[in-house]
Coordinates of C-alpha atoms and ligand atoms in Angstrom, one line a residue:
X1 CA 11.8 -4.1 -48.3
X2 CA 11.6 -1.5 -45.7
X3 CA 14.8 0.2 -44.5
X4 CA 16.0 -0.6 -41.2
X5 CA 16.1 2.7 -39.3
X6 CA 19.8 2.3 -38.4
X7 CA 20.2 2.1 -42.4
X8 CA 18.1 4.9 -43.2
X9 CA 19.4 7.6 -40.5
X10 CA 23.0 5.7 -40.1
X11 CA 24.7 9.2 -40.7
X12 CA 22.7 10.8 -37.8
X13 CA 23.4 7.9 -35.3
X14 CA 26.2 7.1 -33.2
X15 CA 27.1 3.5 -34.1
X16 CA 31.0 2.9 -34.8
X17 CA 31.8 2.0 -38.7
X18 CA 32.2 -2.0 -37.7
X19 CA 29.3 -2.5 -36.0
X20 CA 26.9 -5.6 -37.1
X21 CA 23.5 -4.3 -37.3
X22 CA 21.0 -6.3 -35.3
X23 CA 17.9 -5.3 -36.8
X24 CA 14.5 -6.6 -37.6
X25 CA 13.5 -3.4 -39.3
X26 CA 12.2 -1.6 -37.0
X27 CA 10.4 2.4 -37.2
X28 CA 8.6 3.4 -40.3
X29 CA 5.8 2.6 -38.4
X30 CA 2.2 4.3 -39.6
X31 CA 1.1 7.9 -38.9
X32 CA -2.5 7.8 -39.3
X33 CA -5.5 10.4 -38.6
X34 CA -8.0 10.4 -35.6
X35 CA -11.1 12.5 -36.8
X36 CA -12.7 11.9 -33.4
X37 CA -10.3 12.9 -31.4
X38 CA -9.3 16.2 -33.9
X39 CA -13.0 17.1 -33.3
X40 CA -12.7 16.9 -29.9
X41 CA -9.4 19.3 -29.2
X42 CA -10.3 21.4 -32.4
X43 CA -6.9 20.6 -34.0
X44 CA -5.4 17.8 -36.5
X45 CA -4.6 14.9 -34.5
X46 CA -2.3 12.4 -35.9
X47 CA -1.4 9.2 -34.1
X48 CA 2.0 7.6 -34.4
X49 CA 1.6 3.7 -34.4
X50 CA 4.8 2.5 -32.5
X51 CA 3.2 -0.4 -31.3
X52 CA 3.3 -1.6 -35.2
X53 CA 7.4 -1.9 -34.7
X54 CA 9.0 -6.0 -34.2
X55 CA 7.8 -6.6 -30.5
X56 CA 5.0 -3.9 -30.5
X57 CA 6.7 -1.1 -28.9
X58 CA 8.6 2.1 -29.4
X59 CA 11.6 0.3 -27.4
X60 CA 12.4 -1.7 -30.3
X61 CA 14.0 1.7 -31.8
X62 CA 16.3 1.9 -29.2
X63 CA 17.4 -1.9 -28.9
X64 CA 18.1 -2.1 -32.0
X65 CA 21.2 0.8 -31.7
X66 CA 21.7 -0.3 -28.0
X67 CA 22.0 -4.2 -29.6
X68 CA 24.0 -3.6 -32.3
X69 CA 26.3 -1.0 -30.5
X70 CA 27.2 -3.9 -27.2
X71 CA 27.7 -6.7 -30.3
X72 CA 30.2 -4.2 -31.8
X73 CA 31.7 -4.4 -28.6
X74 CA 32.0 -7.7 -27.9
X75 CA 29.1 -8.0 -25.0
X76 CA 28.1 -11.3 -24.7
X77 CA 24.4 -10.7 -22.9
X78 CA 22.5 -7.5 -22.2
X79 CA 21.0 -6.6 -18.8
X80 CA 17.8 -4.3 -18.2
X81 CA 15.1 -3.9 -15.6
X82 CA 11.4 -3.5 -17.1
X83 CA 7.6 -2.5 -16.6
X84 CA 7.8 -5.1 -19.8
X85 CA 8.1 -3.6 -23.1
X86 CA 11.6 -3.0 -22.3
X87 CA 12.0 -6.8 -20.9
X88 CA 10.2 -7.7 -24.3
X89 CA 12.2 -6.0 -27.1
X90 CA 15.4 -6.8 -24.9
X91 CA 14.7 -10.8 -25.1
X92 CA 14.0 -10.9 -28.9
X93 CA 17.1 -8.7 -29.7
X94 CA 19.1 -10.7 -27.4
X95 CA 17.9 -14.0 -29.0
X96 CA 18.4 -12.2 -32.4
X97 CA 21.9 -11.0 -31.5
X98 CA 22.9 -14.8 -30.2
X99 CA 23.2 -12.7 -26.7
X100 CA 22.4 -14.0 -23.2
X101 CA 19.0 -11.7 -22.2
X102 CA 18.1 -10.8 -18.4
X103 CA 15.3 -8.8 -17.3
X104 CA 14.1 -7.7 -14.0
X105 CA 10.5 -7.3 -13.7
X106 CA 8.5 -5.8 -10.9
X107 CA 6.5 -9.3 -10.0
X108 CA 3.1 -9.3 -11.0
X109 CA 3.1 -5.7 -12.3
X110 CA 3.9 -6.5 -15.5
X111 CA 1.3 -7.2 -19.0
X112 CA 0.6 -11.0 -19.4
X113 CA 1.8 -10.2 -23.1
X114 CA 5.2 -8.9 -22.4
X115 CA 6.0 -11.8 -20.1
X116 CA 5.0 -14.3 -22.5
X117 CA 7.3 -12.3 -24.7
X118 CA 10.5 -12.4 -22.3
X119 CA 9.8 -16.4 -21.9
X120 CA 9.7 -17.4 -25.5
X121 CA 12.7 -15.4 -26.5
X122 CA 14.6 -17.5 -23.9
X123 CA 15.3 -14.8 -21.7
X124 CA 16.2 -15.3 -17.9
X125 CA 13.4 -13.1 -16.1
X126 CA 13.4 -12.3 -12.8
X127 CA 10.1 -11.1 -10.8
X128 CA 11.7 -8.9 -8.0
X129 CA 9.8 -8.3 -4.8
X130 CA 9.7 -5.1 -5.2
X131 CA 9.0 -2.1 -7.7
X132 CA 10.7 -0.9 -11.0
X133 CA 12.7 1.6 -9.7
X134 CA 14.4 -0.6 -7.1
X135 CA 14.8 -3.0 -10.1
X136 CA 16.7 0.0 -12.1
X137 CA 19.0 0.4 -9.3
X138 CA 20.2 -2.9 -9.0
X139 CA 20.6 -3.7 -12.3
X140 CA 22.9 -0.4 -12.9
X141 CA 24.9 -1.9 -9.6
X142 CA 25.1 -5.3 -11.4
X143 CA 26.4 -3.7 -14.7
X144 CA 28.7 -2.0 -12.7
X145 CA 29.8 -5.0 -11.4
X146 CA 30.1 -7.6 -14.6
X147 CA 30.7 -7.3 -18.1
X148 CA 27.4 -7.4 -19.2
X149 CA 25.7 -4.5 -20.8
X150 CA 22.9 -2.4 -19.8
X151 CA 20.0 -1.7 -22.1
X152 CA 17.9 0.4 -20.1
X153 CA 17.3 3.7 -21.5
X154 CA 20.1 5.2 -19.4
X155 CA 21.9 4.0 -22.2
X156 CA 22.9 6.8 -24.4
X157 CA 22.3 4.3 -27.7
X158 CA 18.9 3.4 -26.4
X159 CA 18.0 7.2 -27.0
X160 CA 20.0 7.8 -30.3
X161 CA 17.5 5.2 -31.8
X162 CA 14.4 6.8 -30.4
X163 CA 15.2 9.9 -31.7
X164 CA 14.3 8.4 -35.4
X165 CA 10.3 8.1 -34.4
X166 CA 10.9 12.2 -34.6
X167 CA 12.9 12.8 -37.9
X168 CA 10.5 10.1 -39.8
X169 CA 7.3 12.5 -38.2
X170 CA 9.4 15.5 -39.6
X171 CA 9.8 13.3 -42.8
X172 CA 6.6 12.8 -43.5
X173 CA 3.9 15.1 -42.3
X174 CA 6.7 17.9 -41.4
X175 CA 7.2 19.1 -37.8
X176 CA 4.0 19.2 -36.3
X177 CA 2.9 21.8 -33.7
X178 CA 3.1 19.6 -30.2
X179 CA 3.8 16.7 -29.5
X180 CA 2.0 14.2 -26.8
X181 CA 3.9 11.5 -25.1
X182 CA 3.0 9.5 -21.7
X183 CA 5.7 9.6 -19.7
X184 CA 7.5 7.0 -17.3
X185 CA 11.0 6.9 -16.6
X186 CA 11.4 9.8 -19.0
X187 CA 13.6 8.2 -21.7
X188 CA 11.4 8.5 -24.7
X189 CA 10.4 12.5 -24.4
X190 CA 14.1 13.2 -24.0
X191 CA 14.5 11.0 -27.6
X192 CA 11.6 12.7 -29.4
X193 CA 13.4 16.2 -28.3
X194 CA 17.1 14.9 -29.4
X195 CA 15.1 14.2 -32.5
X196 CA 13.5 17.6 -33.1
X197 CA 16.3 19.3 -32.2
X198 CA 18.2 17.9 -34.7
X199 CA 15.9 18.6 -37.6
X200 CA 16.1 22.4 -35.9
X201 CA 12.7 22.4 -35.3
X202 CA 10.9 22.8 -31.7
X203 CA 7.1 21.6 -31.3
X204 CA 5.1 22.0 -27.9
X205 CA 6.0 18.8 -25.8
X206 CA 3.4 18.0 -23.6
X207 CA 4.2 15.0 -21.4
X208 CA 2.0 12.7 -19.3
X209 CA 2.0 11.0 -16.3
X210 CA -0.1 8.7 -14.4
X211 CA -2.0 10.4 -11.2
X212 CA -0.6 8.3 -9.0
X213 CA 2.8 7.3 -10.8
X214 CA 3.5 11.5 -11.4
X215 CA 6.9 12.2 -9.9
X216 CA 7.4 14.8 -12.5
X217 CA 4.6 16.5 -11.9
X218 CA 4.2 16.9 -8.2
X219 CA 8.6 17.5 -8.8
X220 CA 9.8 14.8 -6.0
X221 CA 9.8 10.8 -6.6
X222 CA 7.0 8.6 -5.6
X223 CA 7.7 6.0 -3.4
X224 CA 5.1 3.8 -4.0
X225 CA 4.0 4.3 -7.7
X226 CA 0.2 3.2 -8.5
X227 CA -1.6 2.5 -11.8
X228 CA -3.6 0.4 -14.0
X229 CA -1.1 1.6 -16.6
X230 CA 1.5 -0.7 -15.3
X231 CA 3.8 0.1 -18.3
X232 CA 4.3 3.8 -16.7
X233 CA 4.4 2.8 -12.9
X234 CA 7.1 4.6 -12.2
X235 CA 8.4 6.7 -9.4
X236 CA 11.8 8.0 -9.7
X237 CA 12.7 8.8 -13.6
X238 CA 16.3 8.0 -14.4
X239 CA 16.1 10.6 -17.5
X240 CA 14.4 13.4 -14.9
X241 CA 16.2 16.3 -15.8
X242 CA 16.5 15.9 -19.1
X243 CA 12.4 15.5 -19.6
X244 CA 12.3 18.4 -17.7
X245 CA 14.6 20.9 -19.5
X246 CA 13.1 19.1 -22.8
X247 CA 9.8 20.6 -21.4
X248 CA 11.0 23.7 -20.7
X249 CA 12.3 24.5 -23.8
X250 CA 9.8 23.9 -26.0
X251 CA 7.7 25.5 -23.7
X252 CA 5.1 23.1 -22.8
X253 CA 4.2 21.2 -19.7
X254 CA 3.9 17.8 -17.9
X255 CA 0.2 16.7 -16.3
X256 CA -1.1 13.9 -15.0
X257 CA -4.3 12.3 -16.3
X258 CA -5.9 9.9 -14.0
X259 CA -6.5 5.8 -14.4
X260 CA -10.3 6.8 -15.2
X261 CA -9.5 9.2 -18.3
X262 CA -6.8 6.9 -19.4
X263 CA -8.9 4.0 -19.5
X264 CA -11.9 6.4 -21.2
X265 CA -9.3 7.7 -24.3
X266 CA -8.1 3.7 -24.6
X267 CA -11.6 3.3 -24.8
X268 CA -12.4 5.8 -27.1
X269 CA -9.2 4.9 -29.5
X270 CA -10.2 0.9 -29.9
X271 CA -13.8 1.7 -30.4
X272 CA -14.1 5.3 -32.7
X273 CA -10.8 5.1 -34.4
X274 CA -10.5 1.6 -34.6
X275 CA -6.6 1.6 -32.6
X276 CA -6.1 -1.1 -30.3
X277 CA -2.9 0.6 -28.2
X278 CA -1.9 -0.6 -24.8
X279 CA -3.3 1.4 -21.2
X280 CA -0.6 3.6 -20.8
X281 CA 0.0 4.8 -24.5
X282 CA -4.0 6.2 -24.4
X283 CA -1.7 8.6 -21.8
X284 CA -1.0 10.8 -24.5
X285 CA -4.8 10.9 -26.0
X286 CA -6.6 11.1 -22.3
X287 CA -3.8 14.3 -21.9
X288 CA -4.8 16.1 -24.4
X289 CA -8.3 15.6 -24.1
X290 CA -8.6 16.4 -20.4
X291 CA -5.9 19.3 -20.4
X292 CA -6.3 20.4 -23.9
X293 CA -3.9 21.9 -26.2
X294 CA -1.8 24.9 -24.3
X295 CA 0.3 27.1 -26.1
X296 CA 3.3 30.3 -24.8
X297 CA 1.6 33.3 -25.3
X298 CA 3.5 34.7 -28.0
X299 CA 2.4 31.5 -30.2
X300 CA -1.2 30.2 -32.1
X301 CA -2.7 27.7 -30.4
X302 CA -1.6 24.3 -31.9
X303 CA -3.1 23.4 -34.9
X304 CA -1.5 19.9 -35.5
X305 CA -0.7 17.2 -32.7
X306 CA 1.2 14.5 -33.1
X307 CA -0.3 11.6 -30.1
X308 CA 2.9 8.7 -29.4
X309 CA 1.0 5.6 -29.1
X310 CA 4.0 3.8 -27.7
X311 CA 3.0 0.0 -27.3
X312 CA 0.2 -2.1 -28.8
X313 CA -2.8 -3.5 -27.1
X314 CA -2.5 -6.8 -27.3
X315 CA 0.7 -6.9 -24.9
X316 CA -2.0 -6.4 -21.9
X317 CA -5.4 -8.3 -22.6
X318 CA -6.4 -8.2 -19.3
X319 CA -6.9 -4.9 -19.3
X320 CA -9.4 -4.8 -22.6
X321 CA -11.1 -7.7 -21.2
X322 CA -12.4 -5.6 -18.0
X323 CA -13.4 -2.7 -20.1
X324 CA -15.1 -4.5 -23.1
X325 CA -18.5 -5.8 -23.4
X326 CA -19.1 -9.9 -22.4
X327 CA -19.1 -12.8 -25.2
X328 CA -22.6 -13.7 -26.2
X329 CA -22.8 -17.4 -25.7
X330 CA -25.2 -19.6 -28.1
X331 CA -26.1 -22.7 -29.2
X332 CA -25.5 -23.8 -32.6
X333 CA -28.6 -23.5 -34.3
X334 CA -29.2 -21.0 -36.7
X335 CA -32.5 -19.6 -35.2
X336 CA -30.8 -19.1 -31.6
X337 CA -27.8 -17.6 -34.1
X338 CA -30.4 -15.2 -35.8
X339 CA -31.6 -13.9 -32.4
X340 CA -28.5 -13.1 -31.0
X341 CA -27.3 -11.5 -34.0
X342 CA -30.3 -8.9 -34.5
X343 CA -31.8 -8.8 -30.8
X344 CA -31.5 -5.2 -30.8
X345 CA -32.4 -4.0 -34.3
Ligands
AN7_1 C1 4.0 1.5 -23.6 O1 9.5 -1.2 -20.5 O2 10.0 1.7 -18.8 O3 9.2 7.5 -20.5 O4 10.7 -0.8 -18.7 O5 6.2 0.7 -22.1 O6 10.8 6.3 -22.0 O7 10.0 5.3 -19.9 C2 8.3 1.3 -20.4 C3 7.9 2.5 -20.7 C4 5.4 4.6 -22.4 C5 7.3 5.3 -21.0 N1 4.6 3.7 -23.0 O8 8.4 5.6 -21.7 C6 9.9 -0.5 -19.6 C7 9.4 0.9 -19.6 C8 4.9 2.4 -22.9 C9 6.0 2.0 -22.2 C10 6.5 4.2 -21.6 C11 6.8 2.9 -21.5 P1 9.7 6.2 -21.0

């Protein structure tokens, strides 16, 4: 049986000793190679396959800590506001915990997928008028307001379990030269950072950020966040400063890559390396393929990447749908078959 990754890094977490631990084993997800995209940037590209953890995302590392930490303490349900993978993993942990779930989603903006997954865990979801960030601050004024907890990734737990997608890279391949993350409302690059810290080691962190969802990047919030990565529309990162002094330390840099290069390395990823991963997780590929691999002057060009591929591609079908080829429709006759099936040979 795998080993939950509250079991396996329990020392390096900060759950108290009594604790249940709501789990569904979550982390040890795959690190695979991407010969395509290694020839393309001239380095070894690996991809981290978080979209493999219990509801497809990387979130499930930090609900899992977050979960287990508000049962310890006698929570009875768990608040957060979403883009959708955060709405997801917080409904199945919820229902897993015997907790009361609510999520705030931006309406319409969010993955068919991830809704489907707030419903059937029994969550109560909400479709605000109005964008994630407005959704984030009234969810913080709620938790303010009534005992229930917040599971955003303002909470400190929520970060303590995404730090263990680092130490298991560490574990297993050793630290790698940069890392590349898409970035939203910062949470996960200030994890990844906790992480490598820890294991006293310090890769290049190269963050990105939708064009038109790029607060870090242009360094003031965007009011009115757009992109067909709606996982990442996000305008006003609640971990800003943090992401940014993460950045800064390991002496790499946030960019933005543009819907049309996103959609191109999503592309690329389901049809050359055979990884179906969700719009706004090809954020880290399309990065370093339109930006390249920077490095401080003093150090080698990076000869090993590691890509995040945060959330898998079947929580938004929608979006493969418009950038895959049309069904071939036929009638059942084995000759009509045969012509379909080598017209172009
Ligand atoms: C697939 O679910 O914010 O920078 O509410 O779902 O830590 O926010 C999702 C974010 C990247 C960005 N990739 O991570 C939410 C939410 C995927 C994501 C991010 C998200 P952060």
């Amino acid at each position: 049986m795998p080993e939950p990754l509250i079991e396996k890094y329990r020392e390096r977490l900060s759950l108290e000793p009594g604790d249940p631990v709501v789990t569904m084993n979550e982390g040890s997800t795959p690190l695979i190679e991407a010969p395509v995209i290694s020839e393309r940037v001239g380095a070894s590209v690996y991809l981290k396959l978080e979209g493999v953890n219990p509801t497809g995302s990387f979130k499930d590392r930090g609900m899992t800590v977050a979960v287990s930490r508000a049962k310890g303490a006698g929570a009875e349900a768990i608040i957060c506001a979403s883009t959708g993978n955060t709405a997801a993993s917080c409904a199945a942990y919820a229902a897993r915990a015997g907790l009361r779930g609510v999520v705030i989603v931006p309406e319409g903006r969010i993955a068919i997928g991830k809704l489907a997954q707030a419903l059937i865990h029994g969550a109560r979801v909400i479709a605000l008028r109005g964008n994630f960030d407005q959704a984030l601050e009234i969810v913080r004024e709620l938790a303010d307001r009534h005992p229930v907890e917040l599971v955003n990734s303002v909470n400190p737990y929520r970060i303590e379990g995404q730090k263990t997608a680092a130490f298991e890279v560490c574990d297993e391949l050793g630290p790698p030269d940069a890392l590349a993350i898409p970035v939203g409302n910062a949470g996960n690059i200030t994890a990844w950072w906790r992480g490598f810290q820890e294991y006293e080691v310090a890769p290049v962190l190269y963050g990105f950020q939708a064009e038109g969802a790029a607060p870090l990047v242009l360094g003031r919030p965007v009011a009115e966040p757009e992109t067909i990565a709606s996982a990442i529309r996000i305008g006003n990162p609640a971990r800003w400063e943090e992401a940014m002094d993460a950045v800064t330390a390991s002496r790499g840099r946030i960019a933005a890559v543009s819907d049309e290069q996103i959609l191109d390395a999503y592309h690329l990823l389901a049809s050359r390396e055979g990884v179906f991963c969700e719009p706004a997780s090809a954020a880290s590929v399309a990065g370093i393929l339109a930006h390249g691999l920077p490095a401080p002057e003093d150090r080698e060009p990076p000869r090993s990447v590691v890509c995040v591929l945060t959330g898998h591609g079947l929580k938004d079908p929608d979006t493969a749908l418009t950038k895959a080829p049309s069904v071939i429709g036929c009638e059942a006759d084995t000759e009509a078959v045969e012509r379909e099936v080598f017209k172009d040979d």
